[in-house]
C-alpha positions as protocol buffer text, in pm:
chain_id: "A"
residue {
  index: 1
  type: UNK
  ca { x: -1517 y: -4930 z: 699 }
}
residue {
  index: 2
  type: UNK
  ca { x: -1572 y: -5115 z: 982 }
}
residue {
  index: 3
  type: UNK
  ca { x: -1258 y: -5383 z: 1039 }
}
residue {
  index: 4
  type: UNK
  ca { x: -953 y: -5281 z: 1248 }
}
residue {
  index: 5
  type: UNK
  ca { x: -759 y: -5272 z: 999 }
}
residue {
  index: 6
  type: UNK
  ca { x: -933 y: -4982 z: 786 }
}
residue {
  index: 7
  type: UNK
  ca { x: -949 y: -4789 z: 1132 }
}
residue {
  index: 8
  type: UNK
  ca { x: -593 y: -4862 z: 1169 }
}
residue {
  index: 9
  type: UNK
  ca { x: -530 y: -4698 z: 809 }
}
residue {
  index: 10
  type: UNK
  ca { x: -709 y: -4382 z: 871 }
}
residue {
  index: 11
  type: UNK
  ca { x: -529 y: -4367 z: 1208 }
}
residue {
  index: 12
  type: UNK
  ca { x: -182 y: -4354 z: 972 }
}
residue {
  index: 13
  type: UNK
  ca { x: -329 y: -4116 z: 759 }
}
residue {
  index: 14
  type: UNK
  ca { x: -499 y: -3870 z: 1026 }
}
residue {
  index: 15
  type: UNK
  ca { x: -103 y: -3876 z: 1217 }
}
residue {
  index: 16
  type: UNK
  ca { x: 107 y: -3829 z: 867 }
}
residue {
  index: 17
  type: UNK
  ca { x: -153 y: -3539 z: 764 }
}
residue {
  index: 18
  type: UNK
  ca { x: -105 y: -3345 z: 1122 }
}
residue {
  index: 19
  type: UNK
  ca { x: 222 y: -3214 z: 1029 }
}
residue {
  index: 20
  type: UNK
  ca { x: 170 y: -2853 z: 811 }
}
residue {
  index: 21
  type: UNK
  ca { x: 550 y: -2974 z: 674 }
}
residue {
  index: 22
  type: UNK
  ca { x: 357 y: -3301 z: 559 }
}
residue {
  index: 23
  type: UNK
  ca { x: 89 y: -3105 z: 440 }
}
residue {
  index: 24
  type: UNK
  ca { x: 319 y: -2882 z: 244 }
}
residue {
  index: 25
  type: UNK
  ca { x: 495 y: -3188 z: 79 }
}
residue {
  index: 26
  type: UNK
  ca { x: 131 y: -3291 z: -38 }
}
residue {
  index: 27
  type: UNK
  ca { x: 45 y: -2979 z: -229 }
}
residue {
  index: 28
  type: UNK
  ca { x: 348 y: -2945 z: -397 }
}
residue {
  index: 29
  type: UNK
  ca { x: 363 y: -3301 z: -531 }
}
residue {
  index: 30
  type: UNK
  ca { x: -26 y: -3281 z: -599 }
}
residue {
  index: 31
  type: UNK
  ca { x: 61 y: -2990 z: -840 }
}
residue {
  index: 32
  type: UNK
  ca { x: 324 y: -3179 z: -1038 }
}
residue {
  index: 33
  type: UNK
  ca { x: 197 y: -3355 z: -1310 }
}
residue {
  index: 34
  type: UNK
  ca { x: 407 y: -3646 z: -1298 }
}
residue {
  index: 35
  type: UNK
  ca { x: 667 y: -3752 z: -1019 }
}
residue {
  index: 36
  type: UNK
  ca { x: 878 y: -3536 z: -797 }
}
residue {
  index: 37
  type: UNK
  ca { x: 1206 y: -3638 z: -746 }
}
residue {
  index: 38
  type: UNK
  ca { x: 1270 y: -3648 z: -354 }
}
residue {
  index: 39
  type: UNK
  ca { x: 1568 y: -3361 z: -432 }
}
residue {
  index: 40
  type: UNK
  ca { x: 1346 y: -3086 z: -558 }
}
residue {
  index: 41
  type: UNK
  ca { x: 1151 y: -3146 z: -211 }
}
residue {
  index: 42
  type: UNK
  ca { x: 1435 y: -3150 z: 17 }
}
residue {
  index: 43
  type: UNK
  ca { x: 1512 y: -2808 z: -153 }
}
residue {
  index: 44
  type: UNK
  ca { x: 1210 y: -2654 z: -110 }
}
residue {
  index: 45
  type: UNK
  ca { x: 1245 y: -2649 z: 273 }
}
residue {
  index: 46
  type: UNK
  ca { x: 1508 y: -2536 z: 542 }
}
residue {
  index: 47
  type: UNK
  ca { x: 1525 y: -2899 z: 691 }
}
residue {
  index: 48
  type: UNK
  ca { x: 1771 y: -3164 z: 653 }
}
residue {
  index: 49
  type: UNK
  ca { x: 1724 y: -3425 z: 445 }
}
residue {
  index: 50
  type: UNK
  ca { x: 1665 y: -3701 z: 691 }
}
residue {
  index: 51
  type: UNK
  ca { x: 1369 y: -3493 z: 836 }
}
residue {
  index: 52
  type: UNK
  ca { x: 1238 y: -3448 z: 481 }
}
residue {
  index: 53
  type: UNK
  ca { x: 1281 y: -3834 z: 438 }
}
residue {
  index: 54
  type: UNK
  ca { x: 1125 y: -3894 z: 768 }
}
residue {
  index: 55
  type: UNK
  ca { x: 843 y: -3696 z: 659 }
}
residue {
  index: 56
  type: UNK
  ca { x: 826 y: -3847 z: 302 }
}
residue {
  index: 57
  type: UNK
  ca { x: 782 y: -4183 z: 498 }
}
residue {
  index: 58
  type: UNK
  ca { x: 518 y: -4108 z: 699 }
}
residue {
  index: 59
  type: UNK
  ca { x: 324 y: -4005 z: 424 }
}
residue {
  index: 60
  type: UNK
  ca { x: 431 y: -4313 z: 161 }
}
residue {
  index: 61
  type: UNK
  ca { x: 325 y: -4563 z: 478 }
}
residue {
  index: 62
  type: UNK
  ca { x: 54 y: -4431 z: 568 }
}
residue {
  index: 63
  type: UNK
  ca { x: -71 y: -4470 z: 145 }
}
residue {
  index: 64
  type: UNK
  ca { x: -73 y: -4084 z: 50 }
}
residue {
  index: 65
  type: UNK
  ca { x: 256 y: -4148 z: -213 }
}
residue {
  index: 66
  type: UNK
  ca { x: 352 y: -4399 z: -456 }
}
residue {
  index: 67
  type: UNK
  ca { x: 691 y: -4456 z: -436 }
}
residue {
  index: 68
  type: UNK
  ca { x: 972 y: -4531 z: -699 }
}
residue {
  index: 69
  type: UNK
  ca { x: 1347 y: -4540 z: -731 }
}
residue {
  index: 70
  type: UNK
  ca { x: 1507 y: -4394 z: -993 }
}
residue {
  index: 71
  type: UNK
  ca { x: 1845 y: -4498 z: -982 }
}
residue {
  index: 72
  type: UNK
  ca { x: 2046 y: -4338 z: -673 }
}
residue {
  index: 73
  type: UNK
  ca { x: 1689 y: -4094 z: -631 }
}
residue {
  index: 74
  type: UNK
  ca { x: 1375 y: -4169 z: -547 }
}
residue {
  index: 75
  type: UNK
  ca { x: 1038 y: -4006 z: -682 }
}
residue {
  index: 76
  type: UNK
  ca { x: 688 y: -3956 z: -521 }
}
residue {
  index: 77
  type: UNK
  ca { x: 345 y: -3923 z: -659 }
}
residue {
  index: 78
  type: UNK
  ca { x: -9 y: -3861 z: -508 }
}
residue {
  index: 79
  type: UNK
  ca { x: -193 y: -4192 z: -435 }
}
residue {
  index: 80
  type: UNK
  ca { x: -524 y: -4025 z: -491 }
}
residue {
  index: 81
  type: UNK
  ca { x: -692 y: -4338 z: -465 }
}
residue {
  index: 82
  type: UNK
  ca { x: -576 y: -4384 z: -156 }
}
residue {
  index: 83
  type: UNK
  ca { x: -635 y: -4026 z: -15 }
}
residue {
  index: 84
  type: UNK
  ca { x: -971 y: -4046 z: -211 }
}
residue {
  index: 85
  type: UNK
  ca { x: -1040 y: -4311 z: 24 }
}
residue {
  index: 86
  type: UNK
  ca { x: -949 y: -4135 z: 331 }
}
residue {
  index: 87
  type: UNK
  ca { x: -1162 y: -3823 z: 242 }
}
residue {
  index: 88
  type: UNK
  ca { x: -1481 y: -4022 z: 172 }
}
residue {
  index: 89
  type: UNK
  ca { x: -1466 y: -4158 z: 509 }
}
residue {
  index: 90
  type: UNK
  ca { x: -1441 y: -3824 z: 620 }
}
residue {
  index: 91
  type: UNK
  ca { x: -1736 y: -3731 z: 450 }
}
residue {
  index: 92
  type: UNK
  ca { x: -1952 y: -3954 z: 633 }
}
residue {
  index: 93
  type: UNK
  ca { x: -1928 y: -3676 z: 931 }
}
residue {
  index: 94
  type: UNK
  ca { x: -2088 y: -3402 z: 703 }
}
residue {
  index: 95
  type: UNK
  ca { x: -2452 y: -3514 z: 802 }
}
């Protein structure tokens, strides 16, 4: 990792994973085996649903969710490969 841009990426990712709400929205989807529709995490909060959106977008642009509509809905999914990126790099600062 040593180009702007990757430093640039695990900027996005170090700012979308310093909300505990963002955080929260992380573990649940992690522990569903296939999507989660956005509705079933707008309802497991006391926030509005523009604030759960908000939050849902940080996390899909910063490469922690897939994305995909589903008619009217839209579903998330873990993008391990992306946050199995972001914690290798973080694993260079075990040493």
């Amino acid at each position: 990792m040593n180009s702007s841009f990757d430093l640039k990426r695990i900027e996005r990712i170090s700012k979308a994973l310093s909300d505990p709400y963002r955080i929260k929205i992380m573990e649940a989807i992690k522990k569903e085996p296939d999507w989660m529709q956005c509705t079933v995490i707008v309802d497991m909060f006391d926030l509005a649903q523009s604030t759960v959106s908000h939050h849902l977008k940080q996390l899909v642009d910063a490469d922690l969710l897939h994305t995909e509509k589903d008619g009217r809905c839209t579903k998330y999914k873990v993008n391990r490969e992306g946050f199995n990126d972001y914690v290798d790099f973080l694993r260079k600062f075990e040493r």
